[in-house]
mmCIF file of C-alpha atoms in Angstrom:
data_model
loop_
_atom_site.group_PDB
_atom_site.id
_atom_site.type_symbol
_atom_site.label_atom_id
_atom_site.label_comp_id
_atom_site.label_asym_id
_atom_site.label_seq_id
_atom_site.Cartn_x
_atom_site.Cartn_y
_atom_site.Cartn_z
ATOM 1 C CA MET A 1 0.000 0.000 0.000
ATOM 2 C CA SER A 2 1.179 3.498 -0.776
ATOM 3 C CA LYS A 3 1.689 6.199 1.845
ATOM 4 C CA LEU A 4 -1.587 7.835 0.826
ATOM 5 C CA GLU A 5 -3.533 4.585 1.018
ATOM 6 C CA LYS A 6 -2.065 3.825 4.429
ATOM 7 C CA ALA A 7 -3.138 7.271 5.585
ATOM 8 C CA ILE A 8 -6.714 6.628 4.443
ATOM 9 C CA VAL A 9 -6.778 3.235 6.153
ATOM 10 C CA SER A 10 -5.410 4.779 9.371
ATOM 11 C CA ILE A 11 -8.194 7.349 9.457
ATOM 12 C CA VAL A 12 -10.782 4.583 9.157
ATOM 13 C CA GLU A 13 -9.064 2.456 11.825
ATOM 14 C CA VAL A 14 -8.856 5.280 14.343
ATOM 15 C CA PHE A 15 -12.551 5.997 13.867
ATOM 16 C CA GLU A 16 -13.409 2.308 14.289
ATOM 17 C CA GLU A 17 -11.297 2.030 17.416
ATOM 18 C CA TYR A 18 -13.028 4.895 19.222
ATOM 19 C CA ALA A 19 -16.524 4.567 17.771
ATOM 20 C CA GLY A 20 -16.460 0.873 18.698
ATOM 21 C CA LYS A 21 -16.282 1.532 22.426
ATOM 22 C CA ASP A 22 -20.018 1.696 23.025
ATOM 23 C CA GLU A 23 -22.937 -0.117 21.406
ATOM 24 C CA GLN A 24 -23.417 2.381 18.598
ATOM 25 C CA LYS A 25 -20.319 1.229 16.772
ATOM 26 C CA SER A 26 -20.701 3.369 13.683
ATOM 27 C CA GLN A 27 -20.870 6.667 15.554
ATOM 28 C CA LEU A 28 -18.695 8.631 17.936
ATOM 29 C CA SER A 29 -20.546 9.686 21.082
ATOM 30 C CA ASN A 30 -19.523 12.735 23.086
ATOM 31 C CA ALA A 31 -17.298 10.638 25.334
ATOM 32 C CA GLU A 32 -15.733 8.720 22.455
ATOM 33 C CA LEU A 33 -15.022 11.909 20.534
ATOM 34 C CA ARG A 34 -13.393 13.467 23.596
ATOM 35 C CA ASP A 35 -11.244 10.362 24.098
ATOM 36 C CA LEU A 36 -10.206 10.381 20.474
ATOM 37 C CA ILE A 37 -9.249 14.054 20.466
ATOM 38 C CA LYS A 38 -7.400 13.794 23.782
ATOM 39 C CA THR A 39 -5.386 10.783 22.707
ATOM 40 C CA GLU A 40 -4.949 11.173 18.965
ATOM 41 C CA LEU A 41 -4.697 14.932 18.506
ATOM 42 C CA LYS A 42 -2.305 16.164 21.120
ATOM 43 C CA SER A 43 0.714 17.240 19.075
ATOM 44 C CA PRO A 44 1.223 21.006 19.008
ATOM 45 C CA GLU A 45 0.354 21.110 15.285
ATOM 46 C CA PHE A 46 -3.183 19.909 15.907
ATOM 47 C CA LYS A 47 -3.857 20.471 19.573
ATOM 48 C CA ASP A 48 -5.392 23.913 19.319
ATOM 49 C CA LYS A 49 -7.717 23.026 16.504
ATOM 50 C CA VAL A 50 -10.071 20.863 18.509
ATOM 51 C CA ASP A 51 -10.387 21.284 22.241
ATOM 52 C CA PRO A 52 -11.406 18.228 24.277
ATOM 53 C CA GLU A 53 -12.396 20.513 27.147
ATOM 54 C CA ASN A 54 -14.922 22.068 24.893
ATOM 55 C CA ILE A 55 -16.359 18.889 23.544
ATOM 56 C CA LYS A 56 -19.910 20.198 23.303
ATOM 57 C CA GLU A 57 -18.842 22.874 20.849
ATOM 58 C CA VAL A 58 -16.681 20.494 18.852
ATOM 59 C CA MET A 59 -19.575 18.050 18.684
ATOM 60 C CA GLU A 60 -21.974 20.748 17.479
ATOM 61 C CA GLU A 61 -19.479 21.799 14.851
ATOM 62 C CA LEU A 62 -18.978 18.257 13.539
ATOM 63 C CA ASP A 63 -22.438 16.803 13.949
ATOM 64 C CA LYS A 64 -23.857 18.143 10.714
ATOM 65 C CA ASN A 65 -26.984 15.995 10.804
ATOM 66 C CA HIS A 66 -27.665 16.905 14.451
ATOM 67 C CA ASP A 67 -28.215 13.402 15.741
ATOM 68 C CA GLY A 68 -25.937 13.956 18.734
ATOM 69 C CA GLU A 69 -23.178 11.694 17.434
ATOM 70 C CA VAL A 70 -20.438 11.894 14.803
ATOM 71 C CA ASN A 71 -20.666 9.385 11.953
ATOM 72 C CA PHE A 72 -17.824 8.521 9.598
ATOM 73 C CA ARG A 73 -18.869 11.094 7.012
ATOM 74 C CA GLU A 74 -18.748 13.845 9.625
ATOM 75 C CA PHE A 75 -15.450 12.541 10.984
ATOM 76 C CA SER A 76 -13.847 12.429 7.523
ATOM 77 C CA GLN A 77 -14.850 16.050 6.961
ATOM 78 C CA CYS A 78 -13.247 16.981 10.276
ATOM 79 C CA ILE A 79 -10.002 15.270 9.273
ATOM 80 C CA ALA A 80 -10.020 17.029 5.905
ATOM 81 C CA GLY A 81 -10.432 20.299 7.803
ATOM 82 C CA LEU A 82 -7.514 19.490 10.107
ATOM 83 C CA ALA A 83 -5.383 18.661 7.072
ATOM 84 C CA ARG A 84 -6.292 22.019 5.506
ATOM 85 C CA GLY A 85 -5.369 23.812 8.722
ATOM 86 C CA TYR A 86 -2.034 22.032 8.798
ATOM 87 C CA TYR A 87 -1.383 22.774 5.120
ATOM 88 C CA LYS A 88 -2.249 26.446 5.548
ATOM 89 C CA LYS A 89 -0.045 26.813 8.599
ATOM 90 C CA LYS A 90 2.824 25.346 6.609
ATOM 91 C CA HIS A 91 2.283 27.345 3.431
ATOM 92 C CA GLY A 92 0.478 30.488 4.436
ATOM 93 C CA ASN A 93 -2.257 31.320 2.027
ATOM 94 C CA GLU A 94 -0.559 30.137 -1.140
ATOM 95 C CA GLU A 95 -3.515 27.901 -1.709
ATOM 96 C CA ARG A 96 -5.396 30.932 -2.900
ATOM 97 C CA ARG A 97 -2.719 32.384 -5.132
ATOM 98 C CA GLY A 98 -3.293 32.010 -8.814
ATOM 99 C CA ARG A 99 -6.943 32.733 -8.358
ATOM 100 C CA GLY A 100 -7.340 36.384 -7.480
ATOM 101 C CA ARG A 101 -3.666 37.324 -7.728
ATOM 102 C CA ASP A 102 -2.779 40.796 -6.554
ATOM 103 C CA LYS A 103 -2.427 40.126 -2.878
ATOM 104 C CA MET B 1 2.819 11.842 16.688
ATOM 105 C CA SER B 2 -0.240 9.647 16.842
ATOM 106 C CA LYS B 3 -1.398 7.407 14.018
ATOM 107 C CA LEU B 4 -4.113 9.922 13.103
ATOM 108 C CA GLU B 5 -1.701 12.844 13.056
ATOM 109 C CA LYS B 6 0.740 10.889 10.910
ATOM 110 C CA ALA B 7 -2.081 10.157 8.486
ATOM 111 C CA ILE B 8 -2.915 13.865 8.196
ATOM 112 C CA VAL B 9 0.740 14.774 7.651
ATOM 113 C CA SER B 10 1.056 12.053 4.980
ATOM 114 C CA ILE B 11 -1.888 13.464 3.034
ATOM 115 C CA VAL B 12 -0.258 16.895 3.033
ATOM 116 C CA GLU B 13 3.127 15.468 2.015
ATOM 117 C CA VAL B 14 1.743 13.464 -0.887
ATOM 118 C CA PHE B 15 -0.042 16.559 -2.179
ATOM 119 C CA GLU B 16 3.136 18.631 -1.846
ATOM 120 C CA GLU B 17 5.200 16.016 -3.632
ATOM 121 C CA TYR B 18 2.990 15.895 -6.711
ATOM 122 C CA ALA B 19 1.774 19.496 -6.780
ATOM 123 C CA GLY B 20 5.397 20.625 -6.519
ATOM 124 C CA LYS B 21 6.397 19.145 -9.874
ATOM 125 C CA ASP B 22 5.508 22.187 -11.961
ATOM 126 C CA GLU B 23 5.677 25.907 -11.231
ATOM 127 C CA GLN B 24 2.237 26.131 -9.697
ATOM 128 C CA LYS B 25 3.284 24.371 -6.523
ATOM 129 C CA SER B 26 0.075 24.754 -4.607
ATOM 130 C CA GLN B 27 -2.106 23.079 -7.223
ATOM 131 C CA LEU B 28 -2.283 19.740 -8.973
ATOM 132 C CA SER B 29 -2.410 20.045 -12.739
ATOM 133 C CA ASN B 30 -3.991 17.389 -14.925
ATOM 134 C CA ALA B 31 -0.650 15.637 -15.376
ATOM 135 C CA GLU B 32 0.259 15.831 -11.690
ATOM 136 C CA LEU B 33 -3.130 14.500 -10.645
ATOM 137 C CA ARG B 34 -2.815 11.599 -13.095
ATOM 138 C CA ASP B 35 0.657 10.801 -11.747
ATOM 139 C CA LEU B 36 -0.569 10.911 -8.174
ATOM 140 C CA ILE B 37 -3.531 8.628 -8.842
ATOM 141 C CA LYS B 38 -1.475 6.175 -10.897
ATOM 142 C CA THR B 39 1.243 5.894 -8.276
ATOM 143 C CA GLU B 40 -0.508 6.423 -4.971
ATOM 144 C CA LEU B 41 -3.914 4.848 -5.527
ATOM 145 C CA LYS B 42 -3.291 1.530 -7.178
ATOM 146 C CA SER B 43 -4.281 -0.947 -4.469
ATOM 147 C CA PRO B 44 -7.471 -2.851 -5.281
ATOM 148 C CA GLU B 45 -9.317 -1.077 -2.440
ATOM 149 C CA PHE B 46 -8.940 2.307 -4.076
ATOM 150 C CA LYS B 47 -8.105 1.637 -7.678
ATOM 151 C CA ASP B 48 -11.614 1.711 -9.079
ATOM 152 C CA LYS B 49 -12.598 4.881 -7.322
ATOM 153 C CA VAL B 50 -10.503 7.231 -9.420
ATOM 154 C CA ASP B 51 -9.431 6.282 -12.892
ATOM 155 C CA PRO B 52 -6.188 7.809 -14.210
ATOM 156 C CA GLU B 53 -7.267 6.945 -17.759
ATOM 157 C CA ASN B 54 -10.203 9.185 -17.284
ATOM 158 C CA ILE B 55 -8.354 12.071 -15.807
ATOM 159 C CA LYS B 56 -10.506 14.739 -17.394
ATOM 160 C CA GLU B 57 -13.576 13.456 -15.594
ATOM 161 C CA VAL B 58 -11.751 13.062 -12.296
ATOM 162 C CA MET B 59 -10.449 16.609 -12.631
ATOM 163 C CA GLU B 60 -13.919 17.981 -13.344
ATOM 164 C CA GLU B 61 -15.256 16.138 -10.335
ATOM 165 C CA LEU B 62 -12.573 17.463 -7.991
ATOM 166 C CA ASP B 63 -12.037 20.945 -9.341
ATOM 167 C CA LYS B 64 -14.904 22.588 -7.489
ATOM 168 C CA ASN B 65 -13.801 26.137 -8.220
ATOM 169 C CA HIS B 66 -13.287 25.349 -11.927
ATOM 170 C CA ASP B 67 -9.831 26.826 -12.272
ATOM 171 C CA GLY B 68 -8.505 23.780 -14.099
ATOM 172 C CA GLU B 69 -6.344 22.604 -11.209
ATOM 173 C CA VAL B 70 -6.873 20.877 -7.880
ATOM 174 C CA ASN B 71 -5.896 22.863 -4.780
ATOM 175 C CA PHE B 72 -5.364 21.386 -1.337
ATOM 176 C CA ARG B 73 -8.943 22.014 -0.235
ATOM 177 C CA GLU B 74 -10.261 20.093 -3.242
ATOM 178 C CA PHE B 75 -7.700 17.325 -2.704
ATOM 179 C CA SER B 76 -8.590 16.959 0.986
ATOM 180 C CA GLN B 77 -12.254 16.559 0.045
ATOM 181 C CA CYS B 78 -11.291 13.860 -2.443
ATOM 182 C CA ILE B 79 -9.363 11.968 0.233
ATOM 183 C CA ALA B 80 -12.278 12.254 2.654
ATOM 184 C CA GLY B 81 -14.470 10.794 -0.088
ATOM 185 C CA LEU B 82 -12.068 7.913 -0.678
ATOM 186 C CA ALA B 83 -12.016 7.230 3.059
ATOM 187 C CA ARG B 84 -15.828 7.157 3.095
ATOM 188 C CA GLY B 85 -15.847 4.729 0.180
ATOM 189 C CA TYR B 86 -13.380 2.490 1.979
ATOM 190 C CA TYR B 87 -15.371 2.664 5.220
ATOM 191 C CA LYS B 88 -18.632 1.856 3.463
ATOM 192 C CA LYS B 89 -17.128 -1.074 1.615
ATOM 193 C CA LYS B 90 -15.917 -2.448 4.934
ATOM 194 C CA HIS B 91 -19.111 -1.843 6.889
ATOM 195 C CA GLY B 92 -21.927 -1.800 4.405
ATOM 196 C CA ASN B 93 -24.342 1.005 5.041
ATOM 197 C CA GLU B 94 -24.157 0.989 8.833
ATOM 198 C CA GLU B 95 -23.135 4.602 8.655
ATOM 199 C CA ARG B 96 -26.726 5.488 7.964
ATOM 200 C CA ARG B 97 -28.271 3.385 10.688
ATOM 201 C CA GLY B 98 -29.208 5.298 13.756
ATOM 202 C CA ARG B 99 -30.450 8.224 11.744
ATOM 203 C CA GLY B 100 -33.810 6.899 10.716
ATOM 204 C CA ARG B 101 -34.383 5.021 13.930
ATOM 205 C CA ASP B 102 -36.395 6.770 16.575
ATOM 206 C CA LYS B 103 -34.126 7.342 19.469
#
């Protein structure tokens, strides 16, 4: 498997590991999401993005369908957002260049 | 770094590697995207999802802002989509369960 494929598989495995802790195995509850963030997102690069002490807000932000839990679709969007944050931090706003130009 | 953080960093690095091949280093051109797909997404689990022989279609699908290239935001959404496909294949449509149910 390539590096990119391994990354995709890892994202799925981490979700499965935490979502699988209670009966609703295809969703992250409040407690599972807090656990996941506390354990898996504690490096300085990612730590400030999602705050486990503020899990209610994080949950509201991620839980797009408002069912009180985070499903894999919602989780994958969160990870994409974290990746964008990391990319932007590394590159500034280059991402935008080439579109509007004079800035 | 945790497994999840490493996965996020890998996604950024793969994008940088391929997007960096031409002058427009923050975007994947047609050729760069084809290269990336051919090299990084060839395992059977992912192969059918994006077809390098049909790069024009893939590009149209990913290039949400229609500037002819794929920026990191568009790429991260693609990866989230691939992860969802992989998750669904593994779990069937469980993801949906729990929504319709009255709880």
